Coordinates of C-alpha atoms in Angstrom, one line a residue:
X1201 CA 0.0 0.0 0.0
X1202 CA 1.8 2.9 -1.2
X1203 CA 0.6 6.6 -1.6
X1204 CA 1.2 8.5 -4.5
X1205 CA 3.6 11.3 -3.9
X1206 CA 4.9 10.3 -0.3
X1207 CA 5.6 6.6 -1.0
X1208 CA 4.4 5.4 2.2
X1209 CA 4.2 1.9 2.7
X1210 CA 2.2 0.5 5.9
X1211 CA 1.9 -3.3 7.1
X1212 CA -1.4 -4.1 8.3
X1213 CA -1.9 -1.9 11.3
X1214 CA -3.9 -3.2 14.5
X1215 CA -4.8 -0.5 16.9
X1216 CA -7.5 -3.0 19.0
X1217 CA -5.2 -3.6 21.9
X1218 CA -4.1 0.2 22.7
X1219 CA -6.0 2.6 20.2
X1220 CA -3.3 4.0 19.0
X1221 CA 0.4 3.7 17.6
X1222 CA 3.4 5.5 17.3
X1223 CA 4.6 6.0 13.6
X1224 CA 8.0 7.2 12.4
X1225 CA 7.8 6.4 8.7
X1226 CA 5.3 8.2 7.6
X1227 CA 6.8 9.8 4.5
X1228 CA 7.1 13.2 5.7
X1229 CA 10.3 14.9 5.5
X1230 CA 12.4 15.8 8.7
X1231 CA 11.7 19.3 6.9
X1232 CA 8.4 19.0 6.9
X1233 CA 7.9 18.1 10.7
X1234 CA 10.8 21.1 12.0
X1235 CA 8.7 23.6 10.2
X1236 CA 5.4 22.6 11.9
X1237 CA 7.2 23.8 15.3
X1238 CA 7.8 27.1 13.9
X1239 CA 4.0 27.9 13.3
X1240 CA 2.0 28.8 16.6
X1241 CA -1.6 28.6 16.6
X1242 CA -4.2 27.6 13.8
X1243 CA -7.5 25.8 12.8
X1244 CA -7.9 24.8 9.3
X1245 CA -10.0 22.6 6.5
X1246 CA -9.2 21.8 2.9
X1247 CA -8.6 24.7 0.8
X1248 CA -11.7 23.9 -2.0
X1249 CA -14.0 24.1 1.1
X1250 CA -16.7 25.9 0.2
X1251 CA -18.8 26.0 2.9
X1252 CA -16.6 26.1 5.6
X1253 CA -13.8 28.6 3.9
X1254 CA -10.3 28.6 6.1
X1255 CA -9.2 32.7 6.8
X1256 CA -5.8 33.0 6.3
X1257 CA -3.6 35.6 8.0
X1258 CA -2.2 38.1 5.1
X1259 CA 1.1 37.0 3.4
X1260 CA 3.1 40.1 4.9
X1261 CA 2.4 39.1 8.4
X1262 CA 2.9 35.3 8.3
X1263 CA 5.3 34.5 5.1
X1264 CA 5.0 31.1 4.0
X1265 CA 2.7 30.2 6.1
X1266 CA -0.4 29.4 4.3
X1267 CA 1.9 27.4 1.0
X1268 CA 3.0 25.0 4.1
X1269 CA 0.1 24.3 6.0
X1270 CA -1.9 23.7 2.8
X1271 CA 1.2 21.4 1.6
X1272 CA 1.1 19.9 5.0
X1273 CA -2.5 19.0 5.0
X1274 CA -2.5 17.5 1.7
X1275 CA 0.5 15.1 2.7
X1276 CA -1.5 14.1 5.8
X1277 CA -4.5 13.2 3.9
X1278 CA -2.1 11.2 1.9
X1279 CA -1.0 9.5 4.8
X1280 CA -4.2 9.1 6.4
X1281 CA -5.5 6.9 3.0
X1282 CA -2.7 4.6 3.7
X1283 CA -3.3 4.4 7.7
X1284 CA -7.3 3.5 6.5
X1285 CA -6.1 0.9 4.2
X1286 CA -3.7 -0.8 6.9
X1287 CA -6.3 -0.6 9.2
X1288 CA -8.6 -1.9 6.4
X1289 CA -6.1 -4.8 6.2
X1290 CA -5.8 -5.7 9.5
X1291 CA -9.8 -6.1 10.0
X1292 CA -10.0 -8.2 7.0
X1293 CA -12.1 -5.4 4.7
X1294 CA -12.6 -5.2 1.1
X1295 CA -10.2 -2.6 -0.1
X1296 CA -11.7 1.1 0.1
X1297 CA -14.6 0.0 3.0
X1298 CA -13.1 2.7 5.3
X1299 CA -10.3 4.9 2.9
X1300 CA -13.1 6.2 0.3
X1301 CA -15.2 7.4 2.6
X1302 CA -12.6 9.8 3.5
X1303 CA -11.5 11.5 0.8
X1304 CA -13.8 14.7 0.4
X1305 CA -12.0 17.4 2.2
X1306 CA -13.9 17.7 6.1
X1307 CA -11.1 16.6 7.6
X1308 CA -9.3 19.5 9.8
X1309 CA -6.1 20.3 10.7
X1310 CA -5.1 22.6 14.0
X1311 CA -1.6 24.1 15.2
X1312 CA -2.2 24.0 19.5
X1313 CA -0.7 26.6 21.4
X1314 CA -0.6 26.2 25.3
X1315 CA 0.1 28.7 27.2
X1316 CA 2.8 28.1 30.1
X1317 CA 1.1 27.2 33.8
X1318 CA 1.7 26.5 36.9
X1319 CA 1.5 23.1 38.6
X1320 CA -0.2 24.0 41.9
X1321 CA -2.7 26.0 39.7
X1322 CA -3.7 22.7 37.4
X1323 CA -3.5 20.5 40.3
X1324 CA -6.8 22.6 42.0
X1325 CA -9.1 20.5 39.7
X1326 CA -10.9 23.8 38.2
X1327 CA -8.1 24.0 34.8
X1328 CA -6.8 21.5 32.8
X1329 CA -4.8 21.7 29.4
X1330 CA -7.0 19.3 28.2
X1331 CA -9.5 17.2 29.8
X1332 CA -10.3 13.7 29.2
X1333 CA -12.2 13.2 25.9
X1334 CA -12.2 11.3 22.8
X1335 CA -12.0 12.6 19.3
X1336 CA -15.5 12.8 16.9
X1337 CA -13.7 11.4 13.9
X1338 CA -11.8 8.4 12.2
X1339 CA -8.5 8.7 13.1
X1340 CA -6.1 11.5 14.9
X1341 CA -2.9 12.0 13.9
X1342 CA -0.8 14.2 16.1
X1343 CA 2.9 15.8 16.4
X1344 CA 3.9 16.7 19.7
X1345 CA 6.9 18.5 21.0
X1346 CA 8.8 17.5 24.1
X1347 CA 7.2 19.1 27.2
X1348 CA 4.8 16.0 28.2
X1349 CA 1.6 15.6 29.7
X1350 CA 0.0 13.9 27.0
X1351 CA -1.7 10.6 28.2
X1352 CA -3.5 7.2 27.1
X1353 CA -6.2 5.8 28.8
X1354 CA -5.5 2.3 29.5
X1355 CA -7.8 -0.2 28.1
X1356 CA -7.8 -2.7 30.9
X1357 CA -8.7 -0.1 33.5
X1358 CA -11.0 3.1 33.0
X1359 CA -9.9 5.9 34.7
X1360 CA -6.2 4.9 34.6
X1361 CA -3.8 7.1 32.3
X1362 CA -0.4 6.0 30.7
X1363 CA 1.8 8.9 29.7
X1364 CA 3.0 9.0 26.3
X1365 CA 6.0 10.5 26.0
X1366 CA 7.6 11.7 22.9
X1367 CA 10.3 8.7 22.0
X1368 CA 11.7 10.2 18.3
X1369 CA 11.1 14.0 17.4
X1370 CA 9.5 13.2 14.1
X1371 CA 7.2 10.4 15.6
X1372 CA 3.5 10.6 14.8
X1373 CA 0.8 9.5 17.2
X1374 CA -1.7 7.7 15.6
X1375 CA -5.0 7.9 18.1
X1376 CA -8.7 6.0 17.0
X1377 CA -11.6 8.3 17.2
X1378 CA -15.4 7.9 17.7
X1379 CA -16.5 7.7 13.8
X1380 CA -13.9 4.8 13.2
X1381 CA -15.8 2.9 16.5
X1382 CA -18.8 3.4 15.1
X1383 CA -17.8 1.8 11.9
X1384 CA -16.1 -0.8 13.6
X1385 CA -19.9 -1.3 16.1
X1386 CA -17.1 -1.4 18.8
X1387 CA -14.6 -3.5 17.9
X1388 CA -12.0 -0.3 18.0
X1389 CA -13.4 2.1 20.6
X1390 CA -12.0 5.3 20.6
X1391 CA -8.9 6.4 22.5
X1392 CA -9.7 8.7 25.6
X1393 CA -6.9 10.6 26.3
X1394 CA -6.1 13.8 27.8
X1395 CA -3.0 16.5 28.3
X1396 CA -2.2 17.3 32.0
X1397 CA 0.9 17.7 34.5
X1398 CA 4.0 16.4 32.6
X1399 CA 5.5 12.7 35.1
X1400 CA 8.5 14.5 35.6
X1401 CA 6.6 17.6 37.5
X1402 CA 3.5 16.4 39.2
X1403 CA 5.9 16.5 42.5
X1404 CA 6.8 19.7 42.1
X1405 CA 3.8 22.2 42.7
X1406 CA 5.7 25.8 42.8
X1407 CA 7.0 24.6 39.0
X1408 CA 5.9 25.9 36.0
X1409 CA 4.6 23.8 32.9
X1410 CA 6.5 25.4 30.2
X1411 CA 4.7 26.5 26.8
X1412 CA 3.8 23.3 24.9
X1413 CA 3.2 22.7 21.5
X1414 CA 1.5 20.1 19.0
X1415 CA 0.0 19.7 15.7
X1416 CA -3.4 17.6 15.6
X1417 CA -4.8 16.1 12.0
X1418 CA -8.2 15.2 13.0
X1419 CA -9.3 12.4 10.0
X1420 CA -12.9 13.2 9.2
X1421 CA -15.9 11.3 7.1
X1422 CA -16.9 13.4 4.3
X1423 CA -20.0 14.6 5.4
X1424 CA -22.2 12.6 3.2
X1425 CA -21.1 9.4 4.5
X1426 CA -22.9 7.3 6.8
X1427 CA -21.5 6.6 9.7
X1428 CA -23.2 3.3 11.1
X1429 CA -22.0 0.3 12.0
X1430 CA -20.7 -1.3 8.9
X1431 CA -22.0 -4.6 8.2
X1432 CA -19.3 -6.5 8.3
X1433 CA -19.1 -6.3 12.0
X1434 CA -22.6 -6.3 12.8
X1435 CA -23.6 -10.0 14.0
X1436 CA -27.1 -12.1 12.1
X1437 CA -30.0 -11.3 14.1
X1438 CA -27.9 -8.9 16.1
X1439 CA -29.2 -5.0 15.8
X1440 CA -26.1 -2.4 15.3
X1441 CA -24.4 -0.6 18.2
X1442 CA -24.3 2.5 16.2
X1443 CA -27.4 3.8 14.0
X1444 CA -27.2 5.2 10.3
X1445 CA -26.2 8.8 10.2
X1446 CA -24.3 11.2 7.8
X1447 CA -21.2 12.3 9.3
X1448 CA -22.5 15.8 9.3
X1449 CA -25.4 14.7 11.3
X1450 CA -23.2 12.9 13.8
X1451 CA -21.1 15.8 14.0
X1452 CA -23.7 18.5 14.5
X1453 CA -24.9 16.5 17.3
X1454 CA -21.9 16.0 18.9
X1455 CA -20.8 19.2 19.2
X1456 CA -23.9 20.5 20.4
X1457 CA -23.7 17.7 23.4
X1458 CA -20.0 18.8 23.9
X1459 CA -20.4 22.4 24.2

């Protein structure tokens, strides 16, 4: 499995176990990942979206800015094709059940910014840089720098969080979101995961967190595409987990539930 113009090349990819991975050859260039470090803070969709236009800072203020982030979100859909068709692998699929439905330009893409904070201050319960949550869409796909606090929650224990550091500076997180579970009816629930005190300062509680920094790729459904269970892992006789809806539908709801 191979994409076009980044020549990526996956093995089947099984994410049922943890819900999610840790990928270094992805097919981006160590270029490519440095830059995204240099860019602060910004929320953006395909550039043909009509409906949901991005706004782009002027040329003079940010140079370069808007040719790399649009180069950079056309590599990871690449990559996120060839994630869908590992994954498509590893569940025993027909080719394309999962990677077409993928490919009309909702997915977003979002430069995180946060701010530095103290310890004591998160500790009191009221703040968090994130709290525990799962993503509304297929797959995440997430660069992080090296100031920590990201975690996992375990499988085999709810409630219980596993740090995930970063191991290699161009490593890719690769996280399972809710539309995937729903198309799975289950069988790869959705990664909760949060960002809190970094391991090596939840002692310390007159510390600052310094400023962190990531880059999230959030793999959406185009919005036409319907979102139940597939049938493939919905049981005779059995009734779905997860009802027929268009991914704009599912979405809609979701966020009004959320916020």
């Amino acid at each position: 499995m191979a994409s076009s113009d980044l020549n990526i090349t996956l093995p089947p990819l099984d994410l049922s176990q943890h819900g999610f991975a840790k990928l270094v050859n992805h097919g981006l260039s160590d270029e490519s990942v440095k830059e995204l470090y240099h860019w602060e803070h910004f929320d953006q969709g395909m550039k043909t979206d009509k409906e949901w236009p991005n706004r782009w800072p002027k040329e003079e203020d940010l140079p370069g800015f808007r040719s790399f982030m649009e180069k950079h979100y056309d590599s990871c859909t690449q990559i996120s094709v060839a994630l869908l068709e590992a994954i498509e692998s590893s569940l025993g699929l027909v080719a394309g059940s999962l990677s077409t439905q993928c490919v009309g330009g909702a997915s977003e893409m979002r430069l995180n910014h946060y701010p530095p904070i103290s310890v004591g201050r998160m500790k009191q319960g009221k703040i968090s840089r994130i709290w525990p949550h799962t993503d509304l869409g297929v797959l995440t796909l997430l660069f992080q720098d090296t100031v920590g606090g990201l975690e996992i929650e375990t499988r085999e224990k709810k409630g219980t969080f596993c740090p995930i550091p970063r191991d290699e500076w161009n490593e890719m997180i690769v996280n399972v979101s809710e539309t995937l579970e729903r198309w799975t009816n289950g069988v790869l629930p959705a990664g909760v995961h949060q960002v809190t005190v970094p391991p090596s300062l939840k002692d310390q509680d007159n510390a600052v967190i310094p400023a962190r920094y990531s880059n999230a790729f959030f793999v959406k459904a185009d919005r036409n595409a319907d979102v139940g269970a597939l049938p493939h892992f919905v049981k005779a006789g059995e009734e779905p987990r997860y009802k027929s809806m268009t991914a704009l539908d599912y979405h809609t709801r979701r966020v009004a539930t959320a916020y």
